[in-house]
CSV table of C-alpha atoms and ligand atoms in Angstrom, one decimal:
chain,number,residue,atom,x,y,z
P,787,MET,CA,-60.6,-103.2,12.5
P,788,ARG,CA,-63.8,-103.6,14.3
P,789,ILE,CA,-63.4,-100.9,17.3
P,790,LEU,CA,-65.1,-100.4,20.5
P,791,VAL,CA,-64.7,-97.4,22.3
P,792,VAL,CA,-65.5,-97.3,26.2
P,793,GLY,CA,-67.0,-94.3,28.0
P,794,SER,CA,-69.8,-90.9,27.1
P,795,GLY,CA,-67.7,-87.9,27.7
P,796,GLY,CA,-65.8,-85.3,25.1
P,797,ARG,CA,-62.4,-87.4,25.7
P,798,GLU,CA,-64.1,-90.3,24.0
P,799,HIS,CA,-65.4,-88.1,21.2
P,800,ALA,CA,-62.2,-86.7,20.2
P,801,LEU,CA,-61.0,-90.6,20.6
P,802,VAL,CA,-63.5,-91.8,18.2
P,803,TRP,CA,-63.1,-88.6,15.8
P,804,LYS,CA,-59.4,-89.2,15.3
P,805,ILE,CA,-59.3,-93.6,15.3
P,806,ALA,CA,-61.9,-92.7,12.6
P,807,GLN,CA,-59.6,-91.3,10.6
P,808,SER,CA,-57.3,-94.3,10.5
P,809,LYS,CA,-57.0,-96.9,7.1
P,810,LEU,CA,-57.2,-99.7,9.3
P,811,VAL,CA,-60.8,-99.4,10.7
P,812,SER,CA,-63.5,-100.5,9.6
P,813,LYS,CA,-66.3,-99.8,12.4
P,814,ILE,CA,-66.3,-98.1,15.4
P,815,PHE,CA,-69.0,-99.3,18.2
P,816,SER,CA,-68.8,-96.7,21.3
P,817,ALA,CA,-70.5,-97.7,25.0
P,818,PRO,CA,-72.7,-95.9,25.9
P,819,GLY,CA,-71.4,-93.0,23.7
P,820,ASN,CA,-72.9,-90.0,23.5
P,821,GLY,CA,-74.9,-87.4,20.6
P,822,GLY,CA,-71.8,-86.7,19.1
P,823,ILE,CA,-70.1,-89.9,19.0
P,824,SER,CA,-73.4,-91.8,17.2
P,825,GLU,CA,-72.2,-89.8,13.8
P,826,LYS,CA,-69.0,-92.2,13.3
P,827,ALA,CA,-70.0,-94.7,15.7
P,828,GLU,CA,-72.6,-96.8,16.5
P,829,CYS,CA,-73.6,-96.6,20.4
P,830,VAL,CA,-74.5,-99.7,22.3
P,831,ASP,CA,-76.2,-99.3,26.2
P,832,ILE,CA,-74.3,-100.4,27.7
P,833,LYS,CA,-72.1,-99.0,31.0
P,834,THR,CA,-68.3,-97.8,31.5
P,835,GLU,CA,-68.8,-99.9,34.4
P,836,ASP,CA,-70.4,-103.0,33.2
P,837,THR,CA,-67.2,-105.3,32.7
P,838,PHE,CA,-69.0,-108.3,31.3
P,839,GLY,CA,-71.6,-106.6,29.3
P,840,LEU,CA,-68.6,-105.1,27.3
P,841,LEU,CA,-66.9,-108.9,27.5
P,842,GLU,CA,-70.0,-110.3,25.9
P,843,PHE,CA,-70.2,-107.3,23.6
P,844,ALA,CA,-66.5,-107.4,22.6
P,845,LYS,CA,-66.9,-111.4,21.7
P,846,LYS,CA,-70.1,-111.9,19.8
P,847,GLU,CA,-68.8,-108.1,17.5
P,848,LYS,CA,-65.4,-109.5,16.9
P,849,ILE,CA,-63.7,-106.2,18.7
P,850,ASP,CA,-60.4,-106.2,17.3
P,851,LEU,CA,-59.3,-103.4,19.5
P,852,THR,CA,-61.2,-102.3,22.4
P,853,VAL,CA,-59.9,-99.0,24.5
P,854,VAL,CA,-61.1,-97.6,27.8
P,855,GLY,CA,-61.5,-93.6,28.0
P,856,PRO,CA,-62.4,-93.0,32.2
P,857,GLU,CA,-60.0,-94.7,35.1
P,858,ALA,CA,-62.6,-96.4,36.7
P,859,PRO,CA,-63.0,-99.4,34.0
P,860,LEU,CA,-59.2,-99.5,34.2
P,861,ALA,CA,-59.0,-99.8,38.7
P,862,ASP,CA,-61.7,-102.4,38.4
P,863,GLY,CA,-59.6,-104.2,36.4
P,864,ILE,CA,-61.3,-104.3,32.6
P,865,VAL,CA,-57.7,-104.8,30.9
P,866,ASP,CA,-56.8,-108.0,32.9
P,867,ILE,CA,-60.5,-109.7,31.9
P,868,PHE,CA,-60.0,-108.6,29.0
P,869,ASN,CA,-56.6,-110.4,28.2
P,870,ASN,CA,-58.0,-113.3,29.8
P,871,TYR,CA,-59.8,-114.0,26.4
P,872,LYS,CA,-57.2,-112.5,24.3
P,873,LEU,CA,-59.0,-109.6,23.4
P,874,LYS,CA,-57.0,-106.0,22.4
P,875,ILE,CA,-57.5,-103.5,24.8
P,876,PHE,CA,-56.2,-100.4,25.2
P,877,GLY,CA,-55.8,-99.5,28.6
P,878,PRO,CA,-53.7,-100.4,31.9
P,879,ASN,CA,-54.0,-103.4,34.5
P,880,LYS,CA,-55.6,-103.6,37.6
P,881,LYS,CA,-52.3,-103.2,39.8
P,882,ALA,CA,-50.9,-100.1,37.0
P,883,ALA,CA,-54.0,-97.9,36.8
P,884,GLN,CA,-53.7,-98.5,40.8
P,885,LEU,CA,-51.3,-95.1,40.0
P,886,GLU,CA,-54.3,-92.8,39.3
P,887,ALA,CA,-56.7,-95.3,42.0
P,888,SER,CA,-54.1,-95.2,45.0
P,889,LYS,CA,-52.7,-91.4,45.4
P,890,VAL,CA,-50.8,-93.2,48.1
P,891,PHE,CA,-49.4,-95.9,45.7
P,892,ALA,CA,-48.5,-93.0,43.5
P,893,LYS,CA,-47.3,-90.2,46.0
P,894,GLN,CA,-44.8,-93.8,47.7
P,895,LEU,CA,-44.2,-94.7,44.3
P,896,MET,CA,-42.9,-91.3,43.1
P,897,LYS,CA,-40.5,-91.0,47.2
P,898,LYS,CA,-39.0,-94.1,45.9
P,899,TYR,CA,-37.6,-93.5,42.5
P,900,ASN,CA,-37.1,-89.9,43.8
P,901,ILE,CA,-40.0,-88.5,41.0
P,902,PRO,CA,-40.2,-84.3,41.9
P,903,THR,CA,-43.7,-83.8,43.7
P,904,ALA,CA,-44.7,-81.9,47.0
P,905,ASP,CA,-43.7,-83.1,50.0
P,906,PHE,CA,-46.7,-85.6,51.7
P,907,GLU,CA,-47.6,-87.9,54.9
P,908,ILE,CA,-50.4,-90.3,54.5
P,909,PHE,CA,-52.6,-90.7,57.5
P,910,ASP,CA,-54.9,-93.7,58.6
P,911,ASN,CA,-55.9,-92.8,61.7
P,912,PRO,CA,-57.4,-89.5,61.9
P,913,GLY,CA,-56.2,-88.0,64.8
P,914,LEU,CA,-53.1,-88.4,64.0
P,915,ALA,CA,-53.9,-86.6,61.1
P,916,LYS,CA,-55.1,-83.6,62.6
P,917,LYS,CA,-52.0,-83.3,65.3
P,918,TYR,CA,-49.6,-83.1,62.2
P,919,ILE,CA,-52.1,-80.3,60.4
P,920,GLU,CA,-51.3,-78.5,63.3
P,921,ARG,CA,-48.3,-78.8,63.5
P,922,LYS,CA,-48.0,-77.6,60.2
P,923,ARG,CA,-48.0,-74.3,58.2
P,924,ALA,CA,-51.0,-73.5,55.9
P,925,PRO,CA,-51.4,-73.5,52.8
P,926,LEU,CA,-51.8,-77.2,52.9
P,927,VAL,CA,-53.3,-80.2,50.2
P,928,VAL,CA,-55.6,-83.1,51.6
P,929,LYS,CA,-56.1,-85.7,49.9
P,930,ALA,CA,-58.5,-88.8,49.8
P,931,ASP,CA,-56.5,-91.9,49.2
P,932,GLY,CA,-58.8,-93.4,46.6
P,933,LEU,CA,-60.9,-92.9,43.1
P,934,ALA,CA,-63.4,-89.4,43.9
P,935,GLN,CA,-64.2,-88.8,39.9
P,936,GLY,CA,-61.9,-86.4,40.6
P,937,LYS,CA,-62.7,-84.3,43.2
P,938,GLY,CA,-60.7,-85.6,46.5
P,939,VAL,CA,-58.9,-83.3,46.5
P,940,ILE,CA,-59.4,-80.5,49.1
P,941,VAL,CA,-56.5,-77.7,48.8
P,942,THR,CA,-57.3,-75.9,52.3
P,943,LYS,CA,-56.0,-72.0,53.2
P,944,THR,CA,-55.8,-72.5,56.9
P,945,ILE,CA,-55.4,-75.0,59.2
P,946,GLU,CA,-58.9,-75.0,60.7
P,947,GLU,CA,-60.1,-75.9,56.6
P,948,ALA,CA,-57.2,-78.7,56.6
P,949,ILE,CA,-58.5,-80.3,60.0
P,950,GLN,CA,-62.4,-79.4,58.3
P,951,ALA,CA,-61.2,-81.5,55.2
P,952,VAL,CA,-59.6,-84.8,57.2
P,953,GLU,CA,-63.0,-85.0,59.5
P,954,SER,CA,-64.8,-84.7,56.3
P,955,ILE,CA,-63.4,-87.5,54.1
P,956,MET,CA,-61.6,-89.8,57.2
P,957,GLU,CA,-65.0,-89.4,59.3
P,958,LYS,CA,-67.7,-88.2,57.4
P,959,LYS,CA,-66.5,-90.5,54.8
P,960,ILE,CA,-67.9,-87.8,51.8
P,961,PHE,CA,-65.9,-89.9,49.5
P,962,GLY,CA,-67.0,-92.9,50.9
P,963,GLU,CA,-63.9,-96.6,51.4
P,964,SER,CA,-61.7,-93.4,49.3
P,965,GLY,CA,-61.2,-91.4,52.2
P,966,ASN,CA,-60.0,-94.5,54.5
P,967,ARG,CA,-56.4,-92.9,54.5
P,968,VAL,CA,-55.5,-89.1,53.4
P,969,ILE,CA,-52.3,-87.5,51.9
P,970,ILE,CA,-51.5,-84.2,53.4
P,971,GLU,CA,-49.8,-82.5,51.0
P,972,ASP,CA,-47.6,-78.6,51.4
P,973,TYR,CA,-48.9,-76.5,48.6
P,974,LEU,CA,-47.6,-76.1,46.1
P,975,GLU,CA,-48.0,-72.4,44.0
P,976,GLY,CA,-47.0,-72.0,40.3
P,977,GLU,CA,-49.0,-72.9,37.0
P,978,GLU,CA,-50.2,-76.4,35.7
P,979,ALA,CA,-49.8,-78.0,32.7
P,980,SER,CA,-50.6,-82.2,31.4
P,981,ILE,CA,-47.6,-84.2,29.7
P,982,ILE,CA,-50.0,-87.1,28.3
P,983,VAL,CA,-47.8,-90.3,26.4
P,984,ILE,CA,-47.9,-93.7,25.5
P,985,THR,CA,-46.2,-96.3,26.5
P,986,ASP,CA,-45.8,-99.8,26.8
P,987,SER,CA,-43.3,-100.1,29.5
P,988,LYS,CA,-40.5,-99.7,27.5
P,989,GLU,CA,-40.7,-97.0,25.0
P,990,VAL,CA,-42.4,-93.8,24.9
P,991,LEU,CA,-44.8,-91.7,22.9
P,992,THR,CA,-44.8,-88.3,23.0
P,993,PHE,CA,-48.1,-86.1,22.8
P,994,ALA,CA,-48.5,-82.3,22.6
P,995,SER,CA,-48.3,-80.3,25.8
P,996,SER,CA,-51.3,-78.7,27.3
P,997,GLN,CA,-52.5,-76.5,29.8
P,998,ASP,CA,-57.1,-77.0,32.0
P,999,HIS,CA,-58.5,-75.1,33.5
P,1000,LYS,CA,-60.3,-76.8,36.3
P,1001,ARG,CA,-61.8,-73.9,38.3
P,1002,ILE,CA,-65.5,-72.9,37.5
P,1003,PHE,CA,-65.4,-69.2,36.8
P,1004,ASP,CA,-63.1,-67.2,35.0
P,1005,ASN,CA,-59.3,-65.7,36.5
P,1006,GLU,CA,-59.8,-69.0,38.9
P,1007,GLN,CA,-62.5,-68.4,40.7
P,1008,GLY,CA,-65.0,-70.6,42.4
P,1009,PRO,CA,-64.7,-74.3,42.7
P,1010,ASN,CA,-63.2,-77.2,41.3
P,1011,THR,CA,-64.7,-79.2,37.7
P,1012,GLY,CA,-63.6,-82.1,35.7
P,1013,GLY,CA,-62.1,-79.1,33.3
P,1014,MET,CA,-63.9,-75.9,31.6
P,1015,GLY,CA,-61.6,-76.2,28.5
P,1016,ALA,CA,-58.3,-76.7,27.5
P,1017,TYR,CA,-54.9,-75.3,24.4
P,1018,SER,CA,-52.0,-77.1,23.5
P,1019,PRO,CA,-49.3,-76.4,23.1
P,1020,VAL,CA,-47.8,-75.3,26.7
P,1021,PRO,CA,-45.8,-72.4,25.0
P,1022,MET,CA,-43.5,-72.2,28.6
P,1023,ILE,CA,-42.9,-75.7,28.3
P,1024,ASN,CA,-40.1,-75.3,25.2
P,1025,ALA,CA,-38.3,-78.2,24.0
P,1026,GLN,CA,-35.7,-78.0,27.0
P,1027,LEU,CA,-38.4,-78.3,29.8
P,1028,PHE,CA,-40.4,-80.8,27.9
P,1029,LYS,CA,-36.8,-82.6,27.9
P,1030,GLU,CA,-36.3,-82.5,32.2
P,1031,ILE,CA,-40.2,-83.8,32.1
P,1032,LEU,CA,-39.4,-86.6,30.5
P,1033,ASP,CA,-36.5,-87.5,32.0
P,1034,ARG,CA,-37.5,-86.5,35.6
P,1035,ILE,CA,-40.9,-87.5,35.4
P,1036,ILE,CA,-41.9,-89.8,33.5
P,1037,PHE,CA,-38.8,-91.8,32.6
P,1038,ARG,CA,-39.0,-92.7,35.9
P,1039,ILE,CA,-42.4,-93.9,36.8
P,1040,ILE,CA,-42.4,-96.3,34.3
P,1041,ASP,CA,-38.9,-97.2,34.7
P,1042,GLY,CA,-40.4,-97.6,38.1
P,1043,LEU,CA,-43.0,-99.4,37.5
P,1044,ALA,CA,-41.0,-102.1,36.1
P,1045,ARG,CA,-39.1,-102.9,38.5
P,1046,GLU,CA,-42.0,-103.2,40.1
P,1047,GLY,CA,-42.9,-105.8,38.0
P,1048,ILE,CA,-46.1,-103.3,36.8
P,1049,ASP,CA,-46.7,-104.1,32.8
P,1050,TYR,CA,-47.8,-100.6,32.3
P,1051,ARG,CA,-49.6,-100.0,29.1
P,1052,GLY,CA,-51.7,-97.2,27.9
P,1053,ALA,CA,-51.5,-93.2,28.2
P,1054,LEU,CA,-50.1,-92.4,31.2
P,1055,TYR,CA,-50.8,-88.4,32.3
P,1056,ALA,CA,-48.6,-86.1,34.1
P,1057,GLY,CA,-50.5,-83.6,35.9
P,1058,ILE,CA,-47.1,-81.3,36.6
P,1059,MET,CA,-46.9,-78.4,38.4
P,1060,LEU,CA,-44.0,-75.6,37.2
P,1061,THR,CA,-43.3,-74.0,40.2
P,1062,SER,CA,-40.3,-71.3,41.3
P,1063,GLN,CA,-38.2,-75.0,42.4
P,1064,GLY,CA,-39.3,-76.7,39.2
P,1065,ILE,CA,-41.4,-78.7,38.2
P,1066,LYS,CA,-43.4,-81.4,40.3
P,1067,VAL,CA,-45.6,-83.9,40.2
P,1068,LEU,CA,-49.5,-83.7,41.1
P,1069,GLU,CA,-50.7,-86.8,40.4
P,1070,PHE,CA,-50.8,-89.0,37.3
P,1071,ASN,CA,-53.6,-90.5,35.3
P,1072,VAL,CA,-53.8,-93.9,34.1
P,1073,ARG,CA,-55.9,-92.8,30.5
P,1074,PHE,CA,-55.9,-89.4,28.4
P,1075,GLY,CA,-56.9,-86.0,29.9
P,1076,ASP,CA,-60.6,-84.5,29.6
P,1077,PRO,CA,-60.6,-81.5,28.2
P,1078,GLU,CA,-57.0,-82.0,27.2
P,1079,THR,CA,-57.4,-84.6,24.7
P,1080,GLN,CA,-59.8,-82.1,22.4
P,1081,VAL,CA,-56.7,-79.8,22.0
P,1082,ILE,CA,-54.7,-82.6,22.1
P,1083,LEU,CA,-55.6,-85.1,19.1
P,1084,PRO,CA,-56.6,-82.3,16.7
P,1085,ARG,CA,-53.1,-81.3,16.2
P,1086,LEU,CA,-52.1,-85.1,15.8
P,1087,ASN,CA,-51.3,-86.3,12.4
P,1088,SER,CA,-50.9,-89.3,12.2
P,1089,ASP,CA,-52.4,-92.2,12.9
P,1090,LEU,CA,-53.8,-92.6,16.5
P,1091,LEU,CA,-55.1,-96.2,15.8
P,1092,GLU,CA,-51.5,-97.6,14.6
P,1093,ALA,CA,-49.6,-96.1,17.6
P,1094,MET,CA,-52.8,-97.4,20.4
P,1095,LEU,CA,-51.9,-101.2,18.3
P,1096,ALA,CA,-48.2,-100.9,19.2
P,1097,THR,CA,-48.9,-99.7,22.3
P,1098,VAL,CA,-50.6,-102.9,23.0
P,1099,GLU,CA,-48.7,-104.9,21.6
P,1100,GLY,CA,-45.3,-104.2,22.7
P,1101,LYS,CA,-44.4,-103.1,19.8
P,1102,LEU,CA,-43.3,-99.0,19.9
P,1103,ALA,CA,-39.8,-99.7,19.5
P,1104,LYS,CA,-41.1,-100.7,15.8
P,1105,PHE,CA,-43.7,-98.3,15.5
P,1106,LYS,CA,-41.1,-95.2,16.4
P,1107,ARG,CA,-38.1,-96.5,14.0
P,1108,MET,CA,-40.7,-96.2,11.5
P,1109,ASP,CA,-41.2,-92.4,11.9
P,1110,ARG,CA,-44.1,-91.3,11.5
P,1111,TRP,CA,-45.7,-89.6,14.5
P,1112,ARG,CA,-45.8,-86.0,12.9
P,1113,TRP,CA,-47.7,-82.6,15.0
P,1114,ASP,CA,-49.7,-80.0,14.1
P,1115,GLU,CA,-47.4,-76.8,14.2
P,1116,ARG,CA,-50.6,-75.0,15.1
P,1117,SER,CA,-52.0,-74.3,18.1
P,1118,CYS,CA,-55.8,-75.6,19.8
P,1119,VAL,CA,-57.7,-74.6,21.8
P,1120,CYS,CA,-61.3,-76.1,23.5
P,1121,VAL,CA,-63.8,-74.0,25.1
P,1122,VAL,CA,-66.1,-76.3,27.5
P,1123,CYS,CA,-69.9,-75.3,27.5
P,1124,ALA,CA,-71.4,-76.4,30.6
P,1125,SER,CA,-75.2,-76.9,32.1
P,1126,LYS,CA,-76.9,-73.7,34.4
P,1127,GLY,CA,-75.8,-75.1,38.2
P,1128,TYR,CA,-72.6,-77.4,37.0
P,1129,PRO,CA,-70.6,-78.6,38.8
P,1130,GLY,CA,-73.6,-78.6,41.0
P,1131,LYS,CA,-76.9,-79.6,40.9
P,1132,TYR,CA,-78.1,-79.1,36.6
P,1133,GLU,CA,-81.1,-79.8,34.7
P,1134,LYS,CA,-80.9,-82.1,31.5
P,1135,GLY,CA,-82.8,-82.3,28.5
P,1136,LYS,CA,-82.2,-78.6,27.4
P,1137,GLU,CA,-82.1,-78.0,23.4
P,1138,ILE,CA,-79.0,-77.2,21.8
P,1139,PHE,CA,-79.0,-75.0,18.8
P,1140,GLY,CA,-76.0,-73.8,16.3
P,1141,LEU,CA,-74.4,-76.7,16.0
P,1142,GLU,CA,-75.5,-77.8,11.8
P,1143,GLU,CA,-73.8,-73.6,11.7
P,1144,ILE,CA,-70.8,-74.5,12.5
P,1145,LYS,CA,-70.7,-78.0,11.4
P,1146,ASN,CA,-68.6,-77.7,8.3
P,1147,ILE,CA,-66.0,-74.2,8.8
P,1148,PRO,CA,-63.1,-75.4,8.9
P,1149,ASP,CA,-60.5,-76.4,11.9
P,1150,ILE,CA,-63.4,-75.7,13.8
P,1151,VAL,CA,-64.7,-79.0,15.5
P,1152,VAL,CA,-67.1,-79.8,18.2
P,1153,PHE,CA,-66.6,-82.1,20.7
P,1154,HIS,CA,-69.8,-83.7,22.8
P,1155,ALA,CA,-69.7,-84.9,26.3
P,1156,GLY,CA,-73.1,-84.9,28.1
P,1157,THR,CA,-75.7,-84.4,24.8
P,1158,ARG,CA,-78.3,-87.0,23.8
P,1159,LYS,CA,-79.1,-87.4,20.1
P,1160,LEU,CA,-83.1,-87.2,19.7
P,1161,ILE,CA,-84.6,-88.3,16.1
P,1162,SER,CA,-88.0,-88.0,15.5
P,1163,ASP,CA,-90.0,-89.1,12.1
P,1164,VAL,CA,-93.2,-87.1,11.1
P,1165,LYS,CA,-95.1,-87.8,8.7
P,1166,GLY,CA,-91.9,-89.8,7.0
P,1167,GLN,CA,-89.8,-86.4,7.9
P,1168,LYS,CA,-86.9,-87.3,9.6
P,1169,THR,CA,-85.2,-84.8,12.1
P,1170,ILE,CA,-82.2,-85.0,14.3
P,1171,LYS,CA,-81.9,-82.7,17.8
P,1172,TYR,CA,-79.8,-82.6,20.1
P,1173,ILE,CA,-80.2,-82.0,23.6
P,1174,THR,CA,-77.9,-81.9,27.0
P,1175,ASP,CA,-77.8,-84.7,28.9
P,1176,GLY,CA,-74.8,-83.8,31.1
P,1177,GLY,CA,-72.9,-81.3,33.4
P,1178,ARG,CA,-69.7,-80.4,30.5
P,1179,VAL,CA,-72.3,-80.4,27.5
P,1180,LEU,CA,-70.0,-79.4,24.1
P,1181,GLY,CA,-66.4,-78.4,23.8
P,1182,VAL,CA,-66.0,-75.8,20.7
P,1183,THR,CA,-62.7,-76.6,19.8
P,1184,ALA,CA,-60.6,-74.3,16.7
P,1185,LEU,CA,-57.3,-74.6,15.4
P,1186,GLY,CA,-55.5,-71.2,14.6
P,1187,ASN,CA,-52.0,-70.5,13.0
P,1188,THR,CA,-51.4,-68.8,16.6
P,1189,LEU,CA,-52.7,-69.7,20.2
P,1190,LYS,CA,-54.5,-66.0,20.1
P,1191,GLU,CA,-55.9,-66.8,16.6
P,1192,ALA,CA,-57.1,-70.0,17.6
P,1193,ILE,CA,-58.9,-68.5,21.0
P,1194,TYR,CA,-60.5,-66.4,18.8
P,1195,LYS,CA,-61.7,-68.3,15.9
P,1196,THR,CA,-63.5,-70.9,18.9
P,1197,TYR,CA,-64.8,-68.2,21.1
P,1198,GLN,CA,-66.7,-67.2,17.7
P,1199,ALA,CA,-68.0,-70.4,17.4
P,1200,ALA,CA,-69.2,-70.8,21.1
P,1201,LYS,CA,-71.0,-67.7,20.4
P,1202,VAL,CA,-73.2,-69.6,18.0
P,1203,ILE,CA,-74.3,-72.1,19.9
P,1204,GLN,CA,-77.0,-71.9,22.3
P,1205,PHE,CA,-79.0,-74.2,24.9
P,1206,GLU,CA,-80.7,-73.0,27.4
P,1207,GLY,CA,-78.8,-72.2,30.7
P,1208,MET,CA,-75.0,-72.5,28.3
P,1209,HIS,CA,-72.4,-70.8,30.8
P,1210,TYR,CA,-68.9,-70.9,29.5
P,1211,ARG,CA,-65.1,-69.3,30.8
P,1212,ARG,CA,-64.5,-66.2,29.1
P,1213,ASP,CA,-60.3,-66.7,29.7
P,1214,ILE,CA,-59.2,-69.6,28.2
P,1215,GLY,CA,-56.0,-69.5,27.6
P,1216,TRP,CA,-55.3,-66.4,29.4
P,1217,ARG,CA,-51.9,-67.3,31.4
P,1218,ALA,CA,-50.1,-67.5,28.0
P,1219,LEU,CA,-51.7,-64.9,26.0
P,1220,LYS,CA,-50.2,-62.9,29.6
P,1221,ARG,CA,-46.9,-63.5,29.0
P,1222,GLU,CA,-47.0,-63.7,25.4
Z,2398,LIG,P1,-54.7,-83.8,41.8
Z,2398,LIG,O1,-56.5,-84.6,41.4
Z,2398,LIG,O2,-54.1,-84.2,42.6
Z,2398,LIG,O3,-54.3,-83.4,40.3
Z,2398,LIG,O4,-55.5,-82.4,42.0
Z,2398,LIG,C1,-56.2,-81.6,41.9
Z,2398,LIG,C2,-55.7,-80.1,41.7
Z,2398,LIG,O5,-55.4,-80.1,43.2
Z,2398,LIG,C3,-54.8,-80.2,40.9
Z,2398,LIG,O6,-55.1,-80.0,39.3
Z,2398,LIG,C4,-54.3,-78.8,41.5
Z,2398,LIG,O7,-55.1,-78.0,40.8
Z,2398,LIG,C5,-54.9,-78.6,42.9
Z,2398,LIG,N1,-54.1,-79.5,43.6
Z,2398,LIG,C6,-53.9,-80.8,43.8
Z,2398,LIG,N2,-52.3,-81.0,44.8
Z,2398,LIG,C7,-52.0,-80.0,44.6
Z,2398,LIG,C8,-50.7,-78.7,45.8
Z,2398,LIG,N3,-50.3,-79.5,46.7
Z,2398,LIG,N4,-50.9,-77.9,45.4
Z,2398,LIG,C9,-51.5,-77.2,45.2
Z,2398,LIG,N5,-52.9,-77.6,44.2
Z,2398,LIG,C10,-52.7,-79.0,44.2
Z,2399,LIG,N1,-58.5,-82.9,33.2
Z,2399,LIG,C1,-57.7,-83.4,33.9
Z,2399,LIG,C2,-58.3,-85.0,34.5
Z,2399,LIG,O1,-58.4,-85.3,33.1
Z,2399,LIG,O2,-58.2,-85.6,35.0
């Protein structure tokens, strides 16, 4: 089969890496891909938001399955357009992608179908939003309704901060039209976890649990990022809690979507807070997580592509009956190496050293995110080097018999990698270790 993976981050590198292991694959393309992806896939210079460019490419290259990594093309309706041309594509359609693209839509659905989440109110008028805040007690969370590249959530400690957040989002429009409406919700205290499944609307195939680390600095300090590291599984999520998450969250939302006439096919990600009052949904995403995918896929012993195809074709029930979904018992840890300045402004183009040295160490994989491969030919002598090309640059990933061992191996490998200004968190997995 000929596969096209859309996206250019660490998540897409992990997807390409895993799909490349499938016996069904003959060729993989990635648009636009990155330095690491180019080792397993042919990278084509088409942007993720260029739906018609991707469509033309898929037609011309007779792509058998397109896999969409990020949320933006899904929210734009790439799946609907590919479906019109009878091209197979993995991911939810535009209506279903509202679950991530509109937090108002998601919260209303959660309320309607009795899915546990923080209490909230919706406002399209900043004056009324501020009045509401004045009647509440801090801390509060203010969320822009639409997509904001993962930055649309402002956790506020005081009433004044919450009012400022409303002004920034609704009046100054720091997230543009995404801030036409806001959600103001109660602050939840607890530990976060990510539960990812794939579904064809009727059946659900579960992935291992994982935990992301959102803040830039150790001890959860500093601003939020796309994610600075992850581990899987989350020891706290035992079989009983996992079942509760499926019953009270995953099955209810899929059933709710179906009742609304929405046929959801693709990955579904529930961001969950484990509070003293039980599990609550923070958000739904309509895609795989980044960096969660980097710690989940190395633990998957089965053919991801086969499962994705079954999802697209609505045949997950049959796939499940074949009983081929297997997980490695070991733990997996990913540490993200970021550019100086990230998540603010950062420089690009710094040479990355050390990749070659850890390339063939068993159970270590380096997933590339913001990197670019440069090939130079000096008098017939070919040299390859990788340079930084984004904020999150690499995800150093290791499997270990225990979480502790996986953490140790990951950091041993991370020490070998170097580029100017590189920084990474030193405490990935700390919550689980502390509990041990
Ligand atoms: P979201 O995109 O809605 O998941 O929000 C991004 C991040 O903001 C989450 O991963 C949490 O760390 C934080 N967050 C969102 N909602 C809440 C809440 N109600 N209480 C506490 N933290 C929250
Ligand atoms: N790691 C968080 C996300 O993918 O949304």
